[in-house]
Structures are given as structure tokens and as C-alpha cells.
Short mmCIF file of C-alpha atoms in Angstrom, two decimals:
data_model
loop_
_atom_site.label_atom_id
_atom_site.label_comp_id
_atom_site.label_asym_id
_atom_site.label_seq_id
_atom_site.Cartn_x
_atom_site.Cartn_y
_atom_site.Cartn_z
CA UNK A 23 0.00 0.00 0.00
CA UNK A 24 2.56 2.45 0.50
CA UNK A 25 4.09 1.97 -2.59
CA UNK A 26 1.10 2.73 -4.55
CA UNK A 27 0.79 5.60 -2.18
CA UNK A 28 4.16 6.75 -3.34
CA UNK A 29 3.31 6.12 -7.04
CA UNK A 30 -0.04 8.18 -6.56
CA UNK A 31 1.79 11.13 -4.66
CA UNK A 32 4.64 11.15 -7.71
CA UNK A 33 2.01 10.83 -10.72
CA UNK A 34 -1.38 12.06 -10.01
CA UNK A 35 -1.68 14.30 -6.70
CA UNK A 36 0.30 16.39 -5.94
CA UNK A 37 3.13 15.75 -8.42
CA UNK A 38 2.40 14.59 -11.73
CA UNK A 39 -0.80 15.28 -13.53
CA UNK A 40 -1.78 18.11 -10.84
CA UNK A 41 1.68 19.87 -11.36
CA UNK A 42 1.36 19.58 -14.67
CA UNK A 43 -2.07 21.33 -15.29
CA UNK A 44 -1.22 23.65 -12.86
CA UNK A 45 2.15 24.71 -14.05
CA UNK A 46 0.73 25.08 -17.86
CA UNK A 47 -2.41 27.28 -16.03
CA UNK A 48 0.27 29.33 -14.23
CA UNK A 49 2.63 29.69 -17.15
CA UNK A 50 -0.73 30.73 -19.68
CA UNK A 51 -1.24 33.32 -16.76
CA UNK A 52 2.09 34.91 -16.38
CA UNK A 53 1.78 35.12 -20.59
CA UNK A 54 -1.18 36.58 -20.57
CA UNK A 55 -0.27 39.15 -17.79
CA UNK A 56 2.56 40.27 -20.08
CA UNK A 57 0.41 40.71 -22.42
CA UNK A 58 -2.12 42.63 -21.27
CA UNK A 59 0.72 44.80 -19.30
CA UNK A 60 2.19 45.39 -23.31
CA UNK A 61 -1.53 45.67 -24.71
CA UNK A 62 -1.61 42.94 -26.56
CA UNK A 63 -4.40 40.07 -26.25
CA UNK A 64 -2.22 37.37 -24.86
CA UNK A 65 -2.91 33.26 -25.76
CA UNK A 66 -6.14 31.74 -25.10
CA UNK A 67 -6.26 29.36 -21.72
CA UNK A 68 -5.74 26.30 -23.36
CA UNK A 69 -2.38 27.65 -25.17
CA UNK A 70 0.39 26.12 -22.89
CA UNK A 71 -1.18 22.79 -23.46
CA UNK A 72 -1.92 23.30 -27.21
CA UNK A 73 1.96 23.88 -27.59
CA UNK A 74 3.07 20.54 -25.75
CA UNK A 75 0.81 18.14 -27.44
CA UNK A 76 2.10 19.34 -30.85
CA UNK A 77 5.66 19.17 -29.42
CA UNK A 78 5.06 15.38 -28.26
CA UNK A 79 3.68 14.62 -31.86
CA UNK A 80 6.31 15.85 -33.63
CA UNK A 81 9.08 13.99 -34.29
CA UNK A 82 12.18 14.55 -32.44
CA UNK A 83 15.28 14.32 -34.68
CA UNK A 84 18.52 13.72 -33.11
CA UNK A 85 21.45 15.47 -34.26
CA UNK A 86 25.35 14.32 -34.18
CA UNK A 87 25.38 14.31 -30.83
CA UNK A 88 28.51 13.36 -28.24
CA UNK A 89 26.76 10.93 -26.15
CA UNK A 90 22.98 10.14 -27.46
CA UNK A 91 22.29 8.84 -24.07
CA UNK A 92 22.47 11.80 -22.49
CA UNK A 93 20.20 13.41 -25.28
CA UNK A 94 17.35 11.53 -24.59
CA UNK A 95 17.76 11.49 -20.59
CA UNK A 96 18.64 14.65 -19.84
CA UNK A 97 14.86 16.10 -20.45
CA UNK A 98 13.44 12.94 -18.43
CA UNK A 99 15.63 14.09 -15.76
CA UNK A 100 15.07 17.96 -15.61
CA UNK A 101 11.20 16.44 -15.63
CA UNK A 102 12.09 14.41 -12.52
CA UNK A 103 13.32 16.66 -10.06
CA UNK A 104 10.67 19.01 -10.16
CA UNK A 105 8.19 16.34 -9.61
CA UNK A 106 10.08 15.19 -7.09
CA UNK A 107 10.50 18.57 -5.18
CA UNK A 108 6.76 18.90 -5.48
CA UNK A 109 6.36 16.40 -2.96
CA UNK A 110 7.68 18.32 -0.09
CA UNK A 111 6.24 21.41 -0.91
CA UNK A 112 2.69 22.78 -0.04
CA UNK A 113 1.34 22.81 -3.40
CA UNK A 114 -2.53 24.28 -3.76
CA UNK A 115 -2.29 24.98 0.35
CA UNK A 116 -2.27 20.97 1.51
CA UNK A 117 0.51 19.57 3.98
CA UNK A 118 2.96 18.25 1.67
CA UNK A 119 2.63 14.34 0.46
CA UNK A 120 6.26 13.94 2.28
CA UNK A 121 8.09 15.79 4.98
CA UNK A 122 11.15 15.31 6.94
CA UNK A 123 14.14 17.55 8.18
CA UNK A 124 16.34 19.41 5.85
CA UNK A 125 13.67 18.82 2.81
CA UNK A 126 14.20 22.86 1.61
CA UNK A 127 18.26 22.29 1.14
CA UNK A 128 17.13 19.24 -1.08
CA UNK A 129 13.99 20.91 -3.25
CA UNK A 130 16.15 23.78 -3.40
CA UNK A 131 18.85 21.37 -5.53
CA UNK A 132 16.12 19.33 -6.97
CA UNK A 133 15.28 22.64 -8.49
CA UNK A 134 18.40 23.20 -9.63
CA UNK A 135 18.43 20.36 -11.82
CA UNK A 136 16.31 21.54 -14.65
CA UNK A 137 19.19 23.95 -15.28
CA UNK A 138 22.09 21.95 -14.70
CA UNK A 139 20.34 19.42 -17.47
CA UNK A 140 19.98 22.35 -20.09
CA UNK A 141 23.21 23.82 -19.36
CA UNK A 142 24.55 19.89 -20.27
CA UNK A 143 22.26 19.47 -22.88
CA UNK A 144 24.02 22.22 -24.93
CA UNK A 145 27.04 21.30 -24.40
CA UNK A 146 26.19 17.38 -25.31
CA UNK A 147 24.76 19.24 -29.07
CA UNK A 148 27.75 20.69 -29.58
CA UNK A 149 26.60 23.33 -31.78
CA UNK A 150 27.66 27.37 -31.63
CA UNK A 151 24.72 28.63 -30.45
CA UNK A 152 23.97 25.89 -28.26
CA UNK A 153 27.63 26.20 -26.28
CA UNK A 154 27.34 30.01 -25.92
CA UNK A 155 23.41 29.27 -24.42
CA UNK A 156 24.54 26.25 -22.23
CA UNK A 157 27.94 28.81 -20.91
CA UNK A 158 25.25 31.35 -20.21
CA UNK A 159 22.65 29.05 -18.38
CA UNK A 160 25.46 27.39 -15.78
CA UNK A 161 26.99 30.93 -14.90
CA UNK A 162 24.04 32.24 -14.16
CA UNK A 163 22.52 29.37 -12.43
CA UNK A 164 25.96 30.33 -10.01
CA UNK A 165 24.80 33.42 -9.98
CA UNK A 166 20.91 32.88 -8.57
CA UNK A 167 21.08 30.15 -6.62
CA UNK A 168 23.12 31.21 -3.49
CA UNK A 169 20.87 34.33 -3.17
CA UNK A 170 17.65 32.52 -3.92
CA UNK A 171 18.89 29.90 -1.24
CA UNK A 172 20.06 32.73 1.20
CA UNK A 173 16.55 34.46 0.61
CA UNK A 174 14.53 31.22 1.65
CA UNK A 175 17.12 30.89 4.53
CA UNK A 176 15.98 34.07 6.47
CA UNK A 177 12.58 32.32 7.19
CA UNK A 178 14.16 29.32 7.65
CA UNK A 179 16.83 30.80 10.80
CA UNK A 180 13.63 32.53 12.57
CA UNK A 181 11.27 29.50 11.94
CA UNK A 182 14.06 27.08 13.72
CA UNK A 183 13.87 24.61 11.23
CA UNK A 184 15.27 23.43 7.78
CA UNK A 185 11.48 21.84 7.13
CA UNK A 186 9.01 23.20 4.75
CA UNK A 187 6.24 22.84 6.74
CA UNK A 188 7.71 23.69 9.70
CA UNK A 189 8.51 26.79 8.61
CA UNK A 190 5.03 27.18 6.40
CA UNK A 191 3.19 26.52 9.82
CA UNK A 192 5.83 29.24 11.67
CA UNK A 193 4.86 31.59 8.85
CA UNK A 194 1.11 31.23 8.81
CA UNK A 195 1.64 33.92 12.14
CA UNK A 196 4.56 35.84 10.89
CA UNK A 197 4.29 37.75 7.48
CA UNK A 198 7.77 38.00 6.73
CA UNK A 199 7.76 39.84 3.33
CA UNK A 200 7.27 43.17 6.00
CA UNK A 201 9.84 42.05 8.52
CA UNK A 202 12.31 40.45 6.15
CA UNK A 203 11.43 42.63 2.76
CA UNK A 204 15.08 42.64 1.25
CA UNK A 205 14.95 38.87 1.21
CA UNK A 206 11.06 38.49 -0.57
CA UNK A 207 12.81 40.87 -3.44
CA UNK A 208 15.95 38.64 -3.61
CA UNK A 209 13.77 35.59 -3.22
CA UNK A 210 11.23 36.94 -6.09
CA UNK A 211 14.16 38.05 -8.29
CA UNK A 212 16.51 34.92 -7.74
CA UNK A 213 13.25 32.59 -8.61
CA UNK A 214 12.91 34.43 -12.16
CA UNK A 215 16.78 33.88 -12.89
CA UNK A 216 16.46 30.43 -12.21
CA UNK A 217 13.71 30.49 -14.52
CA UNK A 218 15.57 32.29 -16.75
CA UNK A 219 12.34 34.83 -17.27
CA UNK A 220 13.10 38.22 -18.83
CA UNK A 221 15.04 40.42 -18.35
CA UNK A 222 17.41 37.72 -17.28
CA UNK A 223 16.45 35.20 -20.45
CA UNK A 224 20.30 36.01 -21.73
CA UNK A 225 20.73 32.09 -22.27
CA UNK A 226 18.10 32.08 -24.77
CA UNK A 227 18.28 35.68 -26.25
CA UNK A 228 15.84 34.94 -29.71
CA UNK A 229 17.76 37.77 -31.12
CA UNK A 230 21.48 36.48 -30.01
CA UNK A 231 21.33 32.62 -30.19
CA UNK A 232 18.40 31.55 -31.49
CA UNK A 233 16.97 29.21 -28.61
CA UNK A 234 20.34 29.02 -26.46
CA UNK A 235 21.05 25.68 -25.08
CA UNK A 236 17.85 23.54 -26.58
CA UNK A 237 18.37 25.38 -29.97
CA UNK A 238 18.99 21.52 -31.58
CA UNK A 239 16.03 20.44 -29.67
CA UNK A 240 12.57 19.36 -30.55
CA UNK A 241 9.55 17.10 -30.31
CA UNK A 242 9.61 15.13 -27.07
CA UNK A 243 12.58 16.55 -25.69
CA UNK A 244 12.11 20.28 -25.96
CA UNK A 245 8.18 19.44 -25.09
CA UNK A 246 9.46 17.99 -21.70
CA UNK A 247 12.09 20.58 -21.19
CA UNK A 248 8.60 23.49 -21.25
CA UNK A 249 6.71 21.00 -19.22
CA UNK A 250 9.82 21.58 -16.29
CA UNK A 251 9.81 25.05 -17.00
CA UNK A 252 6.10 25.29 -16.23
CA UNK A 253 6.17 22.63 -12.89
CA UNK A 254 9.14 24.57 -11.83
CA UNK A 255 7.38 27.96 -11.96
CA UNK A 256 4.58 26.78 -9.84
CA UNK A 257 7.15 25.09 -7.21
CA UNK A 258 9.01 28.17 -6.76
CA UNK A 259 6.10 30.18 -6.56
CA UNK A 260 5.05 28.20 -3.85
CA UNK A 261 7.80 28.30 -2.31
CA UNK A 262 8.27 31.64 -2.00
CA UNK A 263 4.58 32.41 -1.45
CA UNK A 264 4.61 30.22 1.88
CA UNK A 265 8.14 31.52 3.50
CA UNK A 266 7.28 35.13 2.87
CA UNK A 267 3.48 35.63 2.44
CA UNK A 268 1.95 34.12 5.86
CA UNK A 269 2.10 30.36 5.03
CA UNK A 270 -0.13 28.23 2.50
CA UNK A 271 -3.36 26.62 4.70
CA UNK A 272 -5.96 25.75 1.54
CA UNK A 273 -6.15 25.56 -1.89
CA UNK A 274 -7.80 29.89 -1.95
CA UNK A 275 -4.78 31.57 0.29
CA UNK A 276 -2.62 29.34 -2.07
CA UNK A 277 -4.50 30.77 -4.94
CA UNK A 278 -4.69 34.66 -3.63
CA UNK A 279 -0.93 34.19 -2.97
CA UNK A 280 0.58 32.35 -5.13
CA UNK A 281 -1.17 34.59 -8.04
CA UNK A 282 -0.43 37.83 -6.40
CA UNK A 283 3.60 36.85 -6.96
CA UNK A 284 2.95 35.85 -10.42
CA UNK A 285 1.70 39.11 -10.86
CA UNK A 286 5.04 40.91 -9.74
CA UNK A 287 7.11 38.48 -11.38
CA UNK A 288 4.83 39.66 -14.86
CA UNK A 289 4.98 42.86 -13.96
CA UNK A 290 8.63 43.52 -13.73
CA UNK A 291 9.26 41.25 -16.99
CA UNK A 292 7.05 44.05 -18.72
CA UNK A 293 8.86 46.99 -16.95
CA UNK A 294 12.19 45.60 -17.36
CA UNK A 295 14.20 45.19 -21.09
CA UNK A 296 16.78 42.28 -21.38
CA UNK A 297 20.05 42.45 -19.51
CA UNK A 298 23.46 41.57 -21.11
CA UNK A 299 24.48 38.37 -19.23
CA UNK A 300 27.50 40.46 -17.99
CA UNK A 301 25.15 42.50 -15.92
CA UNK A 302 22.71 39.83 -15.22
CA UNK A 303 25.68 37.97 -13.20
CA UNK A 304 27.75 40.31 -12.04
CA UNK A 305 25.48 42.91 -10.19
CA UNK A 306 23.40 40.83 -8.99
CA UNK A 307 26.02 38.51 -7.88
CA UNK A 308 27.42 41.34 -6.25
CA UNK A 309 24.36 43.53 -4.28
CA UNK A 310 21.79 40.54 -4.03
CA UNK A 311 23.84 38.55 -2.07
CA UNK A 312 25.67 41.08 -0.14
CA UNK A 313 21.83 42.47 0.43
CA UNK A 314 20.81 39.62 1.91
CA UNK A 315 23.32 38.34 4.01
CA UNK A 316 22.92 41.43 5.94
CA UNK A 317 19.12 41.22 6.37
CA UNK A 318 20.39 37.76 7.82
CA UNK A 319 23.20 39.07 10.25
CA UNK A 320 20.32 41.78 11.19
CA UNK A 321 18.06 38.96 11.90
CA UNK A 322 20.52 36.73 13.85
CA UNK A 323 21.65 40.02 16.04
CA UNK A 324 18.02 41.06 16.54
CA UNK A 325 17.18 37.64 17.86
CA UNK A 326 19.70 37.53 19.93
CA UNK A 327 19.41 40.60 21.99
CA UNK A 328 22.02 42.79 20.86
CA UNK A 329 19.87 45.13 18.54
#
């Protein structure tokens, strides 16, 4: 029984088909957000999905490739670790399927992995445009995920715990985006370089280098690569929305939430015009994290009496 538990929590609820539905109804959202921020009309709900399914029926051709192995895997496992960091997480407000100490340090590398598999993926292809997208991806991956991990971190150090929903249930009474606000921006910020949303899509500049690191990619593989785009979204979203916006307790504060940081996150990708990957690393290498590991000394004196 607890194996088809397991098997039900990874491919139906809450992984699996539920992430995936959600995370194309979240990405159609953010789209259509920009959209309406630009005045334009913005895809129709369905969209998201529309562009998968004709993805997964096209054929994927497989070019010269170093190692054809890692071709094909690579997509399935960008695909697996955000299903798999789903399950600790408080998706659509419910106590997460599992739980146990230290689970943010390992859905905070579990999200990691969609980018670590792209940034390999392009150099696997081998081709120009690919390289220059897959050098781009991995240096900036450095460059978001110790503030986006620092970010999470000030909840973490006042909720006493490394557990998501310990610290989900610590922040249901403490609203940190007003008593920690430095590290919601870094947090909100770090999540859309991760993503690799503008204005820090640099590894995939259209205009530069066609589609970056999956420019030799399509059919099945590029379909699965969106589909981890779009789980990932929601998962960080989450994320963020339950450290920093008084904890996730049912599926409308998840909704009120969750969309209320998707509507920042479209907000400043219509205010904002594409960095140069020099200045999407290097300054915010520089003042993110130096930002907030200072909120965090702050917090760590404050606590402790000497403030």
C-alpha cells in the first residue's frame, strides 16, 4: 500500500498530472499578464497545453550528438526533479505528500536540476549557439542560486527549522515579506533567474542565439524541457509564497498568494528590457547577495538581543 501511495503522490496528486495542469495554467497566466501589461491580447487558456501536445507529436530528430544517451535522458531528468521537489512542498495549500528535516536544502537542488540538465544538454549538441546558451545558463545558475537559497534561509533561521512545513506553519503567524522585505525581493528576483524569465532570459536571447542551449532540440525533448519550466514555476512560486506571504493553509490563500507573486514576477518582466548576461551575473552577484546576508546578520543580532 505504501508503494502505490508513493506512485499516486509522484504521478497524479500532488506531483504529476496536478503539477502539470497547474504549471501550464500558471505559465498561460504569467503570458497573458505580459500581455495585457504590453496591450496585446495574450494566448487563449488552453495555449500552454496546445503547444506541448504538438511538441510530443512531432518527431524529435537527433542530431550528431557526443553521447545520445544523455540526449534523450537529460529532459526525463530535468522532468524528474521538479516532480520530485513537489512532494515536499505545499502545493494548492495541503501539507505536503512527504516531509522530513532538511527537505528545503534538497527541493532547493532538486530545483536546480532543470538547469544543470539544459546547461549539459548544450554542451552534449555541440553546436555554436547551443555552447554560448549552455555557458550562459550554468553561470548564471551560479549566480541565482546562493541568493535565492540565502533568501529562503531568512525564514528558515527565525522558523528554527530546515522543514518546509515547519517553517510554512511558523509563517502562517509571521508575514515575513514586511519584517524580512530585502529577502522576498531577492527571493522573487533569484526565482525568475532560475527560470531564466526576462530580463534575465540572456541564455536564450531569440535575437542572439536563437533558442540558447535547446536550440537543436525538438519534439519530445524540448516538449518535456517546457513542461519543467512550467512545474518549476509553480514550485518556486510556492515556495516563496509560503516563506514570505503568511504560510499556505488551503487551496484559496494558495491561490490569492501564489497569483499575487505571479503578478510581480509579470509585472517587472514588462517593466524591465533584457540584460546583457554580464550584468545579469555580475550585479546581482554582487548587491543581491551582499543584500541579503545582511538582512540575515540583522536577523541573527536582533534575535539575539544585541539590537
Amino acid at each position: 500500500m505504501n508503494t502505490l501511495t508513493s506512485l499516486f503522490a509522484l504521478l497524479i496528486f500532488p506531483a504529476g498530472l496536478t503539477l502539470l495542469l497547474s504549471g501550464m495554467l500558471y505559465e498561460w497566466a504569467d503570458r497573458k499578464l505580459v500581455a495585457r501589461f504590453q496591450n496585446r491580447i495574450g494566448p487563449r487558456w488552453f495555449q500552454p497545453m496546445a503547444d506541448v501536445v504538438k511538441l510530443l507529436a512531432k518527431e524529435q530528430i537527433t542530431p550528431g550528438v557526443k553521447n545520445p544517451i544523455l540526449f534523450v535522458g537529460l529532459p526525463i531528468v530535468a522532468i524528474s526533479g521538479a516532480l520530485t521537489a513537489a512532494l515536499y512542498v505545499p502545493l494548492l495549500g495541503i501539507e505536503p505528500a512527504y516531509s522530513f528535516s532538511g527537505d528545503l536544502i534538497v527541493t532547493i537542488y532538486l530545483l536546480s536540476l532543470l538547469t544543470m540538465c539544459i546547461g549539459l544538454a548544450g554542451w552534449n549538441t555541440g553546436g555554436r549557439f547551443a555552447l554560448v546558451g549552455a555557458t550562459r545558463a550554468l553561470t548564471q545558475l551560479f549566480a541565482y542560486e546562493a541568493p535565492f537559497m540565502l533568501a529562503l534561509l531568512g525564514p528558515a533561521l527565525a522558523a528554527g527549522s530546515w522543514q518546509i512545513s515547519a517553517i510554512n506553519d511558523y509563517a502562517s503567524s509571521h508575514w515575513f515579506v514586511i519584517s524580512q522585505p530585502v529577502g522576498f525581493i531577492i527571493a522573487l528576483i533569484g526565482l525568475m533567474g532560475k527560470l531564466e524569465l526576462p530580463p534575465f532570459d540572456a541564455p536564450e536571447a531569440e535575437t542572439e542565439i536563437v533558442a540558447g542551449a535547446l536550440t537543436e532540440y525538438s519534439g519530445r525533448g524540448l516538449a518535456l524541457f517546457k513542461i519543467g519550466k512550467s512545474m518549476e514555476l509553480i514550485v518556486g512560486i510556492t515556495l516563496v509564497s509560503a516563506f514570505y506571504l503568511g504560510g499556505l493553509h488551503g487551496v484559496l490563500p494558495f491561490l490569492v498568494k501564489t497569483l499575487a507573486v505571479l503578478f510581480l514576477m509579470a509585472l517587472l518582466q514588462s517593466l524591465l528590457t533584457r540584460l546583457r548576461i554580464d550584468q545579469t551575473v555580475g550585479l546581482w552577484w554582487r548587491f543581491g547577495t551582499i543584500l541579503v546576508l545582511a538582512q540575515i546578520v540583522i536577523m541573527i543580532l536582533w534575535k539575539g538581543g544585541l539590537l
